[in-house]
Short mmCIF file of C-alpha atoms in Angstrom, two decimals:
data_model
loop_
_atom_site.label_atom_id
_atom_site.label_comp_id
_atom_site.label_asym_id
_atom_site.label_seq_id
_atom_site.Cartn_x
_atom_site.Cartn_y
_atom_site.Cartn_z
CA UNK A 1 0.23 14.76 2.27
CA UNK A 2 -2.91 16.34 0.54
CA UNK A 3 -0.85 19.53 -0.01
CA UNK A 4 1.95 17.72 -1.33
CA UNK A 5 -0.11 15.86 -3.84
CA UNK A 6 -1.78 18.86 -5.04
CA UNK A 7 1.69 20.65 -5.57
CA UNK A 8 2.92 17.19 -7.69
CA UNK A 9 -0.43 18.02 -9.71
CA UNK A 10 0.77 21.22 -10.85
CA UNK A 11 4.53 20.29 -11.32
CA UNK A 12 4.37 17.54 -12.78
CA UNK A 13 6.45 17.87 -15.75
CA UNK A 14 9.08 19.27 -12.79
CA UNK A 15 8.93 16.41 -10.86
CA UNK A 16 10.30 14.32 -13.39
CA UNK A 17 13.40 16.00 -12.89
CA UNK A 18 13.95 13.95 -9.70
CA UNK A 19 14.11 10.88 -8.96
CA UNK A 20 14.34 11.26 -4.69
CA UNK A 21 10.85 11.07 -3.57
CA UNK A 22 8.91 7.96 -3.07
CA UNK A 23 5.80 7.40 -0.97
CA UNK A 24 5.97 3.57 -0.20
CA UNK A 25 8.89 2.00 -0.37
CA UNK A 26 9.90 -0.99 2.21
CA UNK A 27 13.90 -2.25 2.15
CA UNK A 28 14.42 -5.27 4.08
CA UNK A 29 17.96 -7.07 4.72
CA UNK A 30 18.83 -10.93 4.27
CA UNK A 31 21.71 -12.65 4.92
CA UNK A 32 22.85 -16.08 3.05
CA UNK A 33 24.14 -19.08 5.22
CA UNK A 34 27.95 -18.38 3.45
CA UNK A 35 27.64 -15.18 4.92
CA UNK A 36 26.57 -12.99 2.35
CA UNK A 37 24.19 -9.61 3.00
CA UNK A 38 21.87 -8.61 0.57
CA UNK A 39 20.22 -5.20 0.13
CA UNK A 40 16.76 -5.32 -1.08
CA UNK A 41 13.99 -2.53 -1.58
CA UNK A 42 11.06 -1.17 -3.25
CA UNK A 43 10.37 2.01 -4.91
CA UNK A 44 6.95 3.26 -5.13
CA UNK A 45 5.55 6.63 -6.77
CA UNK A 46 2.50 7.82 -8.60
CA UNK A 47 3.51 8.56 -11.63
CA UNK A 48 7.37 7.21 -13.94
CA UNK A 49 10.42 8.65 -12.63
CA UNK A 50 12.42 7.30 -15.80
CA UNK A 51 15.03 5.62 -13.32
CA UNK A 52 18.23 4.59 -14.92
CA UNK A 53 20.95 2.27 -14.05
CA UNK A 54 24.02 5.01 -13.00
CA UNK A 55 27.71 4.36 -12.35
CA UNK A 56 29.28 6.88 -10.41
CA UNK A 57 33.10 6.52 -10.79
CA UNK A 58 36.20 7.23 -8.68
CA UNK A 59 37.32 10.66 -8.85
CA UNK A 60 33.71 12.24 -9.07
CA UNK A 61 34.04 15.66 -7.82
CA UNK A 62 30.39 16.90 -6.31
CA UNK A 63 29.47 20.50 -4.61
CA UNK A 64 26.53 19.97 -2.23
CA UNK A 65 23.46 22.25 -2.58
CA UNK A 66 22.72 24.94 0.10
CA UNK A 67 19.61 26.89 1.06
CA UNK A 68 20.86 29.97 0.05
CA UNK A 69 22.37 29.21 -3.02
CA UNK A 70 26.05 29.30 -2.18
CA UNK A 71 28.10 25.77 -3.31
CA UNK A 72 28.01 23.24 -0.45
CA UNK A 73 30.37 20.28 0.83
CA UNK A 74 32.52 19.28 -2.38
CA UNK A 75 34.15 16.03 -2.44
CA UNK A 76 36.21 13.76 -4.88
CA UNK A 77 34.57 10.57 -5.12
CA UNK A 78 36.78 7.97 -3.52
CA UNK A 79 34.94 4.78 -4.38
CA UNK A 80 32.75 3.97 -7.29
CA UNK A 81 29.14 3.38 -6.93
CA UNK A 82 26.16 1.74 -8.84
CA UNK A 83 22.48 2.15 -8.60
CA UNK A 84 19.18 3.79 -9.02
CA UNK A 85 18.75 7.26 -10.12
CA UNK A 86 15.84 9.59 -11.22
CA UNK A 87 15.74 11.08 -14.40
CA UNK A 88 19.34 12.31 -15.31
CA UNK A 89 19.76 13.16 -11.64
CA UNK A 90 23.70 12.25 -10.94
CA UNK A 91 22.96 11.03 -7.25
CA UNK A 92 21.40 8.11 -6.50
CA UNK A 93 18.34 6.85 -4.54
CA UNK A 94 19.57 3.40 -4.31
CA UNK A 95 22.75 1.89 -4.77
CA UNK A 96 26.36 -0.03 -3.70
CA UNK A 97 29.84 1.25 -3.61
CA UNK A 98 33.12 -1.09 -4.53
CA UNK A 99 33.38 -1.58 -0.62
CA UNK A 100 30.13 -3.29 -0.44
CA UNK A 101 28.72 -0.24 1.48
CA UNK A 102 24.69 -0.28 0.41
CA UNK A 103 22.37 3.27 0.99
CA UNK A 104 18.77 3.35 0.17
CA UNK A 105 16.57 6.76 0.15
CA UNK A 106 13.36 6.45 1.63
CA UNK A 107 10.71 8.97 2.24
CA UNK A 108 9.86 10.31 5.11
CA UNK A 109 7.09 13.18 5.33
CA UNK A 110 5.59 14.88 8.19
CA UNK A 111 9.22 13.54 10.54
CA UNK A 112 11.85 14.96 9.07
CA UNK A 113 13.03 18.19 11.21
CA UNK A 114 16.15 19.64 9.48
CA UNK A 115 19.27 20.93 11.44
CA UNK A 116 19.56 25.15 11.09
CA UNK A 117 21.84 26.80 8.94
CA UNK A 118 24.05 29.77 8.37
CA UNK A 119 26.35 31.03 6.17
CA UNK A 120 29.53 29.70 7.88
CA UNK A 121 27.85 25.92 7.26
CA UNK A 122 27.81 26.24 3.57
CA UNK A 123 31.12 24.58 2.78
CA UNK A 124 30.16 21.25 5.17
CA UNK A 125 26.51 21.73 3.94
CA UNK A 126 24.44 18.80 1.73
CA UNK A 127 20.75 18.63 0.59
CA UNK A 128 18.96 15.43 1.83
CA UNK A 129 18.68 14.16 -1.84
CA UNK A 130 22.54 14.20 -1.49
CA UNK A 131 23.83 12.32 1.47
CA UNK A 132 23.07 9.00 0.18
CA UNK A 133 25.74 9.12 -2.77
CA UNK A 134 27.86 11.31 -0.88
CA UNK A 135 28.19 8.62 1.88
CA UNK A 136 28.57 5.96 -1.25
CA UNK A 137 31.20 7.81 -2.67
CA UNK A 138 33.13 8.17 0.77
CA UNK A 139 32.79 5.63 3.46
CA UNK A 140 33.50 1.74 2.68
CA UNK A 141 31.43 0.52 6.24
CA UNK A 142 28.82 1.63 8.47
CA UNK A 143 31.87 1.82 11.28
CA UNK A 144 32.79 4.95 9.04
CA UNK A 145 29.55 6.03 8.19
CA UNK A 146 29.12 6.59 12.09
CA UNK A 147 32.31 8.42 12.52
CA UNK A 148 31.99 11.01 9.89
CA UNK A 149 28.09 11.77 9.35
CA UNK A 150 28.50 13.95 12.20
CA UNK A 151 30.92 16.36 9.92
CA UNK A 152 28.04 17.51 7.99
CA UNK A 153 24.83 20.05 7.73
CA UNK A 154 21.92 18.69 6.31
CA UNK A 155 19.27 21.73 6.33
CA UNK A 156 15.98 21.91 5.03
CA UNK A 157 17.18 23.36 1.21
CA UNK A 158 14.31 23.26 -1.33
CA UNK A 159 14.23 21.21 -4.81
CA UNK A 160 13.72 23.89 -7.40
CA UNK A 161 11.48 21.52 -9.53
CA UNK A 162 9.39 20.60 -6.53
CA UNK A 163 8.91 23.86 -4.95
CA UNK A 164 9.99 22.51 -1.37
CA UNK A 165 12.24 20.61 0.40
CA UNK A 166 11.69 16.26 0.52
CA UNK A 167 11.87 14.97 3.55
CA UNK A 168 13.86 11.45 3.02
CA UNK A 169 15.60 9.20 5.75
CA UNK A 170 18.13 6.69 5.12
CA UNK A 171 19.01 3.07 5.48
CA UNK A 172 23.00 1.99 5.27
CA UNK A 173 24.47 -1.45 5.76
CA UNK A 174 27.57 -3.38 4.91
CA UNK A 175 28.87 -6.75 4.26
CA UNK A 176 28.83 -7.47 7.72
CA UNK A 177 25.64 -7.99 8.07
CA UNK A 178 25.49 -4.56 10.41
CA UNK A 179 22.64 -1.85 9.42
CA UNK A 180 21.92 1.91 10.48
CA UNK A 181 19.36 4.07 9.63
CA UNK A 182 20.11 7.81 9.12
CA UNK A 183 17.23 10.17 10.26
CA UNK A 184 17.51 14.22 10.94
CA UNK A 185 14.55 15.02 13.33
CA UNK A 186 14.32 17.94 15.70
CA UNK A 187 17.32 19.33 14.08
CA UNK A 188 19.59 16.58 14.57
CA UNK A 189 21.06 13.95 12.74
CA UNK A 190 19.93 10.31 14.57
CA UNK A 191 21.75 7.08 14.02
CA UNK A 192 19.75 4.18 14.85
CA UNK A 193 21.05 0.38 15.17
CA UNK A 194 19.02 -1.13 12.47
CA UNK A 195 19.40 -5.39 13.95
CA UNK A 196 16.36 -6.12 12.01
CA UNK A 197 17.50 -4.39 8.44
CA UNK A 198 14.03 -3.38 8.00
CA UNK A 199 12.74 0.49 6.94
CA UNK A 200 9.73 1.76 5.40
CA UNK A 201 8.24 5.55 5.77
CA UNK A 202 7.19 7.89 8.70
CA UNK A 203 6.99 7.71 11.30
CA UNK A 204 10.49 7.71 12.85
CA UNK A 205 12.37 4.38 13.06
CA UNK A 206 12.59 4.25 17.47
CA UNK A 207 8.50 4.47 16.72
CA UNK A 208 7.95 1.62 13.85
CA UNK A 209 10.66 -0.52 16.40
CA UNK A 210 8.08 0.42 19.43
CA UNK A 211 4.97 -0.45 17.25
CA UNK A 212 6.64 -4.27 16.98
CA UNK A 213 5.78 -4.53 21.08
CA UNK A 214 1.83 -4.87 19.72
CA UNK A 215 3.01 -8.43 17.74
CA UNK A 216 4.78 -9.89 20.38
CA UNK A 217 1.80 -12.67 19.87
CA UNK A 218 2.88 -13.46 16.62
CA UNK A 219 4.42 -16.94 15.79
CA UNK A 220 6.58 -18.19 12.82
CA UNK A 221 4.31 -22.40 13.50
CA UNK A 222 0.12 -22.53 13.78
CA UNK A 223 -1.60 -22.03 16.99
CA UNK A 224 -2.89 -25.08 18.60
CA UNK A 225 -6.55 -25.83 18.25
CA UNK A 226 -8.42 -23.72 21.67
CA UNK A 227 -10.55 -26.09 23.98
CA UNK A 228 -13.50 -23.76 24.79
CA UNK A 229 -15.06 -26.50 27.79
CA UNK A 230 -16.57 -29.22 25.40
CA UNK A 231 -15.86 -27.39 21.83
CA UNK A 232 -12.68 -27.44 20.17
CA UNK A 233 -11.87 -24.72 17.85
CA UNK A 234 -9.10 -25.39 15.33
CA UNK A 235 -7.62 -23.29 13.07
CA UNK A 236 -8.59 -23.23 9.26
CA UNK A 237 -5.45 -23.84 7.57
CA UNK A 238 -2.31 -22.82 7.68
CA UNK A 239 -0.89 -19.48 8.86
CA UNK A 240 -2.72 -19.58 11.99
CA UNK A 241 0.54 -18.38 13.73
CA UNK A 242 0.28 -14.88 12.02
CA UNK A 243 -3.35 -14.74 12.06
CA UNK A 244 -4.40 -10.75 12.05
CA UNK A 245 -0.47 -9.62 10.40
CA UNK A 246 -1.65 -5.71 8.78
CA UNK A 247 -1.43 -6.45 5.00
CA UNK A 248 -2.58 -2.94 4.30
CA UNK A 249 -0.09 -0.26 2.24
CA UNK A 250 0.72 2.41 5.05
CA UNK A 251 4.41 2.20 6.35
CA UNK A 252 3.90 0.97 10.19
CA UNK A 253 1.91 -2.38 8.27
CA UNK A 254 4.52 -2.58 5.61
CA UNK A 255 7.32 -2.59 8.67
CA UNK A 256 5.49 -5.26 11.10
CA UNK A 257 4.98 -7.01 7.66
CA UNK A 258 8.66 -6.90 6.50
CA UNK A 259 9.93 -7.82 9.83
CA UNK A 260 7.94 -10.92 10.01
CA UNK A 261 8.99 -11.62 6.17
CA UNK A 262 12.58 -11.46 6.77
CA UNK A 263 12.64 -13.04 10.20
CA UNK A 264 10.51 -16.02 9.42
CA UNK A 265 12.20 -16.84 5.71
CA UNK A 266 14.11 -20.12 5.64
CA UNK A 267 17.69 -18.86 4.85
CA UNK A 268 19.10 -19.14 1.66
CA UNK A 269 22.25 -21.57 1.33
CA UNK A 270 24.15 -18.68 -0.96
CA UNK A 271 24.05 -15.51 -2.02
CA UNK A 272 22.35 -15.97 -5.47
CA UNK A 273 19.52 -17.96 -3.71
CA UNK A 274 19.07 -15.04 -0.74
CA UNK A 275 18.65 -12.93 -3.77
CA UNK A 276 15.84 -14.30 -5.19
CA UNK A 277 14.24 -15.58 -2.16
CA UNK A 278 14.40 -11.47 -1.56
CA UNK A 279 12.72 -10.51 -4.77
CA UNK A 280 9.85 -13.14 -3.92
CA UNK A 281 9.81 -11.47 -0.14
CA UNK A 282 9.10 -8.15 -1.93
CA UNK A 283 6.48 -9.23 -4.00
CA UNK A 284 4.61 -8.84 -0.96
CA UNK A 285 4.51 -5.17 -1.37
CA UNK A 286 4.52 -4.75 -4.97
CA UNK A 287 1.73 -2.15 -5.11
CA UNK A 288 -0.77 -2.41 -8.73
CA UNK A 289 -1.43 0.77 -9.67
CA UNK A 290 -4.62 2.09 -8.30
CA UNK A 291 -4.73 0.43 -4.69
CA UNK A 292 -2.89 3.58 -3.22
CA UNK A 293 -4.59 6.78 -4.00
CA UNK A 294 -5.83 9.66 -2.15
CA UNK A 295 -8.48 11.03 -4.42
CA UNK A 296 -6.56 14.00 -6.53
CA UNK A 297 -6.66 14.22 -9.85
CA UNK A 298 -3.83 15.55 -12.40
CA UNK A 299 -4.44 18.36 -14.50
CA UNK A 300 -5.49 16.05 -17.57
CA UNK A 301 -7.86 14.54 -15.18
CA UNK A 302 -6.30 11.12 -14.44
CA UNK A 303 -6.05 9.39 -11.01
CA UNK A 304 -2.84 9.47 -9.25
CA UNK A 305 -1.94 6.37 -7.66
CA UNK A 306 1.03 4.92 -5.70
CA UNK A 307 2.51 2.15 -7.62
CA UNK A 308 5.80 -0.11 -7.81
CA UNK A 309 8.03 1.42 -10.20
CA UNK A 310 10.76 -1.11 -9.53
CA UNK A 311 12.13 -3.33 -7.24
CA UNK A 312 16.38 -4.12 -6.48
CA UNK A 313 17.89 -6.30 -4.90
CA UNK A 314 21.65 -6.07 -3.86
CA UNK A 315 24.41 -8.77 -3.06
CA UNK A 316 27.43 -6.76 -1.15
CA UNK A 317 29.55 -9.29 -1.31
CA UNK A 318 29.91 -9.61 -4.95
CA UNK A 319 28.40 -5.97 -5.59
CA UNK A 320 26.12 -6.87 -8.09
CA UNK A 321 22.64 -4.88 -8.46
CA UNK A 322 19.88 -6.90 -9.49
CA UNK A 323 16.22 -4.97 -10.52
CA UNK A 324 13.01 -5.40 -12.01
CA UNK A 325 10.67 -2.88 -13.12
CA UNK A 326 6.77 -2.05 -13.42
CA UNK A 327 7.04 -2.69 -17.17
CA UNK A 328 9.44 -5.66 -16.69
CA UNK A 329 9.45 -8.15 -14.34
CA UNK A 330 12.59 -9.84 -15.98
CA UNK A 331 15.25 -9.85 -13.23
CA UNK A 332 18.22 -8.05 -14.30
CA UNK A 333 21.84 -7.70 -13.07
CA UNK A 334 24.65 -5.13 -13.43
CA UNK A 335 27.93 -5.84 -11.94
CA UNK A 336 29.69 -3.07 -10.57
CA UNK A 337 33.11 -4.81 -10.30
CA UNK A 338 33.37 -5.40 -14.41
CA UNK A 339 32.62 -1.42 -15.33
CA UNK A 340 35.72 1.03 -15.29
CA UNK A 341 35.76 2.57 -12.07
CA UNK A 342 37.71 5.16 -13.13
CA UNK A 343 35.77 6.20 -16.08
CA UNK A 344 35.82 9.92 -16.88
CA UNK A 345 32.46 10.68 -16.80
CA UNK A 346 29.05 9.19 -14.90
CA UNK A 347 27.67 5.97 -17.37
CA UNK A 348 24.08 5.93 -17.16
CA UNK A 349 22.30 2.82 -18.89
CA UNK A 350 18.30 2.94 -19.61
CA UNK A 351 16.28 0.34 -18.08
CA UNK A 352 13.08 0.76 -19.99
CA UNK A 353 12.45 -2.36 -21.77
CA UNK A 354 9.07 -3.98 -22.37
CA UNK A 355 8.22 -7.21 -20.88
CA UNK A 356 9.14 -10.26 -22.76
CA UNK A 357 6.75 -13.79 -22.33
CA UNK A 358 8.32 -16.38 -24.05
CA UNK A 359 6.35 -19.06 -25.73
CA UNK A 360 6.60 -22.30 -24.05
CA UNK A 361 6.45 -25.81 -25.89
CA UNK A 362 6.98 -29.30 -25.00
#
């Protein structure tokens, strides 16, 4: 991790060019009482990857990237998609197809193990960056997702601007509620049920689902006062129940964290309440800048620090993308079902905007 912070030192400027690397984020699921699933993440990085809102529309023709520089997997875009990008990149990080198919990009250093490559693979062959939109653009349920991830190569191909190759896994769900995760360790691609919708960073996702065994003490209600022979020992207040839950930034806290979030949260009657009871869930890992940093310096001489860039929230079934960002912690919505779907070309929309208080008077 040293390494690769010393390498983001000196490419800087480069890095900027992508928008698919992220040291902290945490997606969690939640699902409404009328039944509908909402997709909900952070993104975390130490320094602005100028995200923009992107629509990706039907018809989108994309050639996948290849270690060797020979054009990859192309496809034609058969379903529009919506979501996060990173500067001008035309695939997305986070986002929702028409189908109500969700895919988030996490990161996932030191566990990734790409699968091998030749020259025969290059026309089935993606980057990692890639396979999130490309499974956007192509499958409308996880069902499918399953079926057809098989079909492709993901080796370990090298970001120009970066100078090597991100290691990212992946989380997918769907309106029904049902979520996979999407890792490529030991040279394989891994599907993993995902019942809990929950997925931070490294390491992999059978280990952070392992790690839950060490909580199994953990209660949603307070602990009863302890009779120690003639002393009674109550608890101070509320909370006793989850008394000793990790609250610290690394991804194995952020997971038990997230799972006892989600799992404990009263649910929401509808889908516009489940998304806002989601963005208030995640404001338990909204990271200020400066509490994550490992010490390194950029070449001006300021710290680098991990910090929330933005946060989205999605609801599949009406496929509307809700987000905040660092700057602005206005809630905002784009609805993917009111663009043109079949637009020509990719619509990108800015979300820089500075943060607006509004007086208040009686």
């Amino acid at each position: 991790m040293r390494f690769v912070r010393k390498l983001l030192s000196a490419v800087c400027a480069a890095a900027l060019m992508t928008g698919t690397v992220a040291d902290a984020c945490t997606g969690i699921e939640l699902i409404a009482e009328d039944g509908t699933v909402i997709h909900a993440r952070t993104l975390e990085f130490g320094t602005d990857l100028q995200s923009e809102i992107v629509m990706i529309p039907r018809g989108y023709k994309r050639t996948g990237t290849t270690p060797d520089g020979k054009p990859g997997l192309t496809s034609v875009a058969k379903y529009a998609s919506v979501g996060m990008n990173g500067a001008g990149l035309d695939v997305l990080v986070d986002g929702v197809n028409e189908k109500g198919l969700a895919v988030g990009l996490f990161y996932f250093p030191g566990s990734a193990g790409y699968m091998p490559y030749t020259e025969a693979d290059a026309g089935k062959t993606l980057a990692s960056w890639e396979l999130g939109s490309w499974l956007l653009e192509n499958f409308a349920n996880t069902e499918e997702v399953r079926q057809n991830i098989g079909s492709v190569v993901v080796p370990e191909v090298v970001l120009k601007a970066w100078g090597f190759a991100p290691e990212v896994h992946f989380v997918v769900r769907d309106t029904t509620g049902t979520s996979i995760v999407i890792e490529v360790v030991g040279g394989e691609i891994k599907v993993h049920d995902a019942p809990l919708g929950v997925l931070t960073n490294s390491p992999t996702y059978d280990w952070h689902m392992a790690n839950l065994n060490n909580y199994v003490g953990f209660s949603m209600t307070n602990r009863p006062p302890v009779q120690l022979g003639s002393v009674t020992l109550p608890g101070f207040g509320m909370g006793t129940g989850m008394l000793g839950l990790p609250g610290d930034f690394t991804p194995p806290s952020r997971f038990v964290r997230a799972v006892a979030f989600t799992q404990s949260a009263v649910p929401s009657a509808t889908g516009p309440e489940a998304i806002l009871n989601a963005f208030h869930i995640l404001n338990n890992f909204d990271i200020p800048v400066g509490s994550a940093r490992d010490g390194q310096k950029d070449a001006n001489g300021n710290i680098q620090a991990d910090y929330t860039l933005w946060t989205s929230a999605v609801d599949l079934t009406t496929r509307q993308y809700y987000f905040r960002t660092h700057e602005n912690s206005q809630i905002r919505v784009v609805d993917l079902m009111k663009m043109n779907l079949d637009s020509p070309q990719i619509i990108k929309m800015p979300i820089t905007s500075p943060e607006v208080i509004a007086p208040f008077a009686p």
